Amino acid sequence: MGIFILYWIIVAILFIVGIIQIIIKAANNKPLKPGLNLIIISVVMLVIGAGACAVILSNLHISH
């Protein structure tokens, strides 16, 4: 349970830091790529984490 909470905290921090970087760099006319990378990483982590939670919560069993 604790690892799930830690995972979602990391996703939220990456997203917030990415947004802040984009705002600051846009105001200073600097490249936005690092901030966009953080947002993309956080969105990918969000999708993977949500999928993993859905599988765990729905008690799906993958049979070979």
Tab-separated table of N, CA, C and O in Angstrom:
chain	number	residue	atom	x	y	z
A	1	MET	N	0.826	-1.197	0.000
A	1	MET	CA	0.000	0.000	0.000
A	1	MET	C	0.867	1.256	0.000
A	1	MET	O	0.575	2.206	-0.710
A	2	GLY	N	1.930	1.244	0.793
A	2	GLY	CA	2.801	2.407	0.889
A	2	GLY	C	3.507	2.719	-0.414
A	2	GLY	O	3.728	3.880	-0.762
A	3	ILE	N	3.853	1.664	-1.161
A	3	ILE	CA	4.557	1.877	-2.431
A	3	ILE	C	3.633	2.518	-3.465
A	3	ILE	O	4.073	3.304	-4.295
A	4	PHE	N	2.336	2.192	-3.409
A	4	PHE	CA	1.378	2.822	-4.320
A	4	PHE	C	1.262	4.310	-4.036
A	4	PHE	O	1.249	5.125	-4.960
A	5	ILE	N	1.194	4.660	-2.784
A	5	ILE	CA	1.102	6.071	-2.407
A	5	ILE	C	2.362	6.810	-2.831
A	5	ILE	O	2.293	7.913	-3.389
A	6	LEU	N	3.524	6.203	-2.609
A	6	LEU	CA	4.788	6.805	-3.014
A	6	LEU	C	4.831	6.999	-4.529
A	6	LEU	O	5.272	8.039	-5.029
A	7	TYR	N	4.348	6.016	-5.281
A	7	TYR	CA	4.314	6.097	-6.739
A	7	TYR	C	3.476	7.288	-7.193
A	7	TYR	O	3.899	8.072	-8.038
A	8	TRP	N	2.284	7.447	-6.623
A	8	TRP	CA	1.400	8.546	-7.039
A	8	TRP	C	1.956	9.896	-6.614
A	8	TRP	O	1.767	10.894	-7.307
A	9	ILE	N	2.653	9.943	-5.490
A	9	ILE	CA	3.296	11.194	-5.064
A	9	ILE	C	4.382	11.583	-6.056
A	9	ILE	O	4.493	12.756	-6.441
A	10	ILE	N	5.167	10.601	-6.516
A	10	ILE	CA	6.221	10.871	-7.491
A	10	ILE	C	5.619	11.365	-8.802
A	10	ILE	O	6.121	12.320	-9.410
A	11	VAL	N	4.523	10.738	-9.246
A	11	VAL	CA	3.851	11.178	-10.480
A	11	VAL	C	3.390	12.624	-10.340
A	11	VAL	O	3.603	13.444	-11.244
A	12	ALA	N	2.783	12.963	-9.221
A	12	ALA	CA	2.290	14.325	-9.004
A	12	ALA	C	3.439	15.326	-8.963
A	12	ALA	O	3.352	16.407	-9.558
A	13	ILE	N	4.534	14.969	-8.303
A	13	ILE	CA	5.686	15.876	-8.219
A	13	ILE	C	6.284	16.122	-9.600
A	13	ILE	O	6.585	17.263	-9.958
A	14	LEU	N	6.445	15.054	-10.393
A	14	LEU	CA	6.984	15.219	-11.746
A	14	LEU	C	6.100	16.138	-12.578
A	14	LEU	O	6.598	17.006	-13.308
A	15	PHE	N	4.794	15.956	-12.478
A	15	PHE	CA	3.869	16.780	-13.252
A	15	PHE	C	3.944	18.240	-12.827
A	15	PHE	O	4.049	19.138	-13.667
A	16	ILE	N	3.934	18.484	-11.535
A	16	ILE	CA	3.968	19.859	-11.023
A	16	ILE	C	5.286	20.537	-11.378
A	16	ILE	O	5.303	21.696	-11.814
A	17	VAL	N	6.396	19.821	-11.228
A	17	VAL	CA	7.702	20.392	-11.571
A	17	VAL	C	7.764	20.695	-13.065
A	17	VAL	O	8.300	21.727	-13.475
A	18	GLY	N	7.210	19.824	-13.890
A	18	GLY	CA	7.182	20.063	-15.329
A	18	GLY	C	6.396	21.300	-15.685
A	18	GLY	O	6.831	22.112	-16.510
A	19	ILE	N	5.227	21.471	-15.063
A	19	ILE	CA	4.409	22.666	-15.312
A	19	ILE	C	5.154	23.926	-14.884
A	19	ILE	O	5.181	24.925	-15.616
A	20	ILE	N	5.778	23.882	-13.716
A	20	ILE	CA	6.513	25.051	-13.222
A	20	ILE	C	7.673	25.385	-14.156
A	20	ILE	O	7.902	26.558	-14.476
A	21	GLN	N	8.393	24.354	-14.613
A	21	GLN	CA	9.506	24.597	-15.537
A	21	GLN	C	9.019	25.238	-16.829
A	21	GLN	O	9.655	26.149	-17.355
A	22	ILE	N	7.909	24.747	-17.352
A	22	ILE	CA	7.382	25.315	-18.600
A	22	ILE	C	7.005	26.779	-18.410
A	22	ILE	O	7.315	27.630	-19.247
A	23	ILE	N	6.360	27.107	-17.309
A	23	ILE	CA	5.953	28.491	-17.052
A	23	ILE	C	7.175	29.404	-16.932
A	23	ILE	O	7.236	30.467	-17.546
A	24	ILE	N	8.153	28.968	-16.152
A	24	ILE	CA	9.345	29.798	-15.933
A	24	ILE	C	10.141	29.961	-17.218
A	24	ILE	O	10.558	31.070	-17.574
A	25	LYS	N	10.337	28.857	-17.950
A	25	LYS	CA	11.142	28.937	-19.169
A	25	LYS	C	10.412	29.685	-20.279
A	25	LYS	O	11.044	30.343	-21.101
A	26	ALA	N	9.089	29.595	-20.318
A	26	ALA	CA	8.342	30.354	-21.322
A	26	ALA	C	8.444	31.850	-21.043
A	26	ALA	O	8.528	32.657	-21.967
A	27	ALA	N	8.446	32.217	-19.768
A	27	ALA	CA	8.557	33.630	-19.410
A	27	ALA	C	9.940	34.181	-19.756
A	27	ALA	O	10.087	35.366	-20.052
A	28	ASN	N	10.961	33.301	-19.723
A	28	ASN	CA	12.331	33.736	-20.008
A	28	ASN	C	12.771	33.431	-21.435
A	28	ASN	O	13.957	33.550	-21.742
A	29	ASN	N	11.846	33.005	-22.283
A	29	ASN	CA	12.145	32.663	-23.685
A	29	ASN	C	13.262	31.621	-23.805
A	29	ASN	O	14.155	31.748	-24.630
A	30	LYS	N	13.213	30.595	-22.975
A	30	LYS	CA	14.175	29.497	-23.023
A	30	LYS	C	13.466	28.252	-23.560
A	30	LYS	O	12.237	28.186	-23.586
A	31	PRO	N	14.233	27.235	-23.987
A	31	PRO	CA	13.621	26.014	-24.522
A	31	PRO	C	12.726	25.321	-23.490
A	31	PRO	O	13.064	25.235	-22.313
A	32	LEU	N	11.591	24.809	-23.949
A	32	LEU	CA	10.611	24.192	-23.069
A	32	LEU	C	10.755	22.683	-22.984
A	32	LEU	O	10.014	22.037	-22.252
A	33	LYS	N	11.698	22.109	-23.737
A	33	LYS	CA	11.797	20.656	-23.850
A	33	LYS	C	11.954	19.933	-22.507
A	33	LYS	O	11.295	18.912	-22.299
A	34	PRO	N	12.802	20.381	-21.567
A	34	PRO	CA	12.918	19.648	-20.295
A	34	PRO	C	11.598	19.568	-19.522
A	34	PRO	O	11.256	18.525	-18.967
A	35	GLY	N	10.866	20.650	-19.509
A	35	GLY	CA	9.573	20.650	-18.821
A	35	GLY	C	8.567	19.750	-19.508
A	35	GLY	O	7.808	19.032	-18.862
A	36	LEU	N	8.566	19.778	-20.841
A	36	LEU	CA	7.666	18.903	-21.593
A	36	LEU	C	8.017	17.440	-21.379
A	36	LEU	O	7.127	16.591	-21.278
A	37	ASN	N	9.319	17.134	-21.289
A	37	ASN	CA	9.735	15.754	-21.020
A	37	ASN	C	9.204	15.274	-19.679
A	37	ASN	O	8.748	14.132	-19.559
A	38	LEU	N	9.269	16.119	-18.667
A	38	LEU	CA	8.758	15.721	-17.345
A	38	LEU	C	7.255	15.476	-17.387
A	38	LEU	O	6.758	14.526	-16.772
A	39	ILE	N	6.533	16.300	-18.108
A	39	ILE	CA	5.083	16.115	-18.207
A	39	ILE	C	4.765	14.823	-18.955
A	39	ILE	O	3.884	14.060	-18.541
A	40	ILE	N	5.492	14.550	-20.033
A	40	ILE	CA	5.266	13.314	-20.789
A	40	ILE	C	5.567	12.096	-19.923
A	40	ILE	O	4.801	11.127	-19.906
A	41	ILE	N	6.664	12.136	-19.178
A	41	ILE	CA	7.012	11.024	-18.288
A	41	ILE	C	5.926	10.825	-17.237
A	41	ILE	O	5.521	9.693	-16.951
A	42	SER	N	5.426	11.913	-16.659
A	42	SER	CA	4.403	11.778	-15.623
A	42	SER	C	3.096	11.224	-16.190
A	42	SER	O	2.414	10.434	-15.540
A	43	VAL	N	2.745	11.604	-17.424
A	43	VAL	CA	1.528	11.085	-18.042
A	43	VAL	C	1.677	9.594	-18.348
A	43	VAL	O	0.752	8.806	-18.112
A	44	VAL	N	2.846	9.184	-18.828
A	44	VAL	CA	3.091	7.758	-19.078
A	44	VAL	C	3.011	6.977	-17.768
A	44	VAL	O	2.400	5.908	-17.704
A	45	MET	N	3.620	7.519	-16.709
A	45	MET	CA	3.549	6.854	-15.403
A	45	MET	C	2.111	6.794	-14.903
A	45	MET	O	1.715	5.800	-14.285
A	46	LEU	N	1.336	7.840	-15.160
A	46	LEU	CA	-0.068	7.857	-14.760
A	46	LEU	C	-0.840	6.739	-15.442
A	46	LEU	O	-1.593	6.002	-14.797
A	47	VAL	N	-0.632	6.577	-16.751
A	47	VAL	CA	-1.338	5.540	-17.504
A	47	VAL	C	-0.923	4.150	-17.023
A	47	VAL	O	-1.774	3.276	-16.793
A	48	ILE	N	0.380	3.929	-16.842
A	48	ILE	CA	0.863	2.628	-16.378
A	48	ILE	C	0.350	2.346	-14.973
A	48	ILE	O	-0.122	1.246	-14.679
A	49	GLY	N	0.429	3.332	-14.098
A	49	GLY	CA	-0.028	3.149	-12.719
A	49	GLY	C	-1.520	2.907	-12.631
A	49	GLY	O	-1.983	2.060	-11.871
A	50	ALA	N	-2.295	3.638	-13.417
A	50	ALA	CA	-3.748	3.440	-13.409
A	50	ALA	C	-4.100	2.057	-13.936
A	50	ALA	O	-4.993	1.393	-13.406
A	51	GLY	N	-3.393	1.613	-14.963
A	51	GLY	CA	-3.628	0.268	-15.488
A	51	GLY	C	-3.275	-0.803	-14.479
A	51	GLY	O	-4.016	-1.784	-14.302
A	52	ALA	N	-2.164	-0.623	-13.790
A	52	ALA	CA	-1.760	-1.594	-12.769
A	52	ALA	C	-2.764	-1.619	-11.620
A	52	ALA	O	-3.129	-2.696	-11.136
A	53	CYS	N	-3.223	-0.467	-11.206
A	53	CYS	CA	-4.220	-0.412	-10.130
A	53	CYS	C	-5.525	-1.066	-10.563
A	53	CYS	O	-6.167	-1.765	-9.780
A	54	ALA	N	-5.927	-0.842	-11.805
A	54	ALA	CA	-7.164	-1.447	-12.310
A	54	ALA	C	-7.058	-2.965	-12.310
A	54	ALA	O	-8.002	-3.661	-11.922
A	55	VAL	N	-5.909	-3.480	-12.726
A	55	VAL	CA	-5.715	-4.933	-12.742
A	55	VAL	C	-5.732	-5.487	-11.327
A	55	VAL	O	-6.379	-6.503	-11.049
A	56	ILE	N	-5.049	-4.816	-10.427
A	56	ILE	CA	-4.995	-5.294	-9.042
A	56	ILE	C	-6.371	-5.225	-8.390
A	56	ILE	O	-6.807	-6.167	-7.723
A	57	LEU	N	-7.066	-4.118	-8.583
A	57	LEU	CA	-8.361	-3.941	-7.918
A	57	LEU	C	-9.456	-4.826	-8.507
A	57	LEU	O	-10.409	-5.178	-7.825
A	58	SER	N	-9.335	-5.184	-9.770
A	58	SER	CA	-10.372	-6.018	-10.373
A	58	SER	C	-10.095	-7.506	-10.206
A	58	SER	O	-10.884	-8.333	-10.669
A	59	ASN	N	-9.000	-7.840	-9.571
A	59	ASN	CA	-8.620	-9.243	-9.322
A	59	ASN	C	-8.554	-10.070	-10.597
A	59	ASN	O	-8.979	-11.220	-10.644
A	60	LEU	N	-8.023	-9.473	-11.647
A	60	LEU	CA	-7.836	-10.206	-12.890
A	60	LEU	C	-6.651	-11.152	-12.723
A	60	LEU	O	-5.603	-10.785	-12.222
A	61	HIS	N	-6.850	-12.363	-13.170
A	61	HIS	CA	-5.788	-13.352	-13.114
A	61	HIS	C	-5.379	-13.698	-14.533
A	61	HIS	O	-6.208	-14.130	-15.337
A	62	ILE	N	-4.116	-13.502	-14.825
A	62	ILE	CA	-3.632	-13.802	-16.167
A	62	ILE	C	-3.167	-15.244	-16.164
A	62	ILE	O	-2.276	-15.646	-15.431
A	63	SER	N	-3.807	-16.050	-17.001
A	63	SER	CA	-3.433	-17.455	-17.086
A	63	SER	C	-2.616	-17.694	-18.344
A	63	SER	O	-2.835	-17.085	-19.371
A	64	HIS	N	-1.689	-18.575	-18.236
A	64	HIS	CA	-0.817	-18.871	-19.384
A	64	HIS	C	-1.331	-20.061	-20.128
A	64	HIS	O	-1.775	-21.009	-19.763
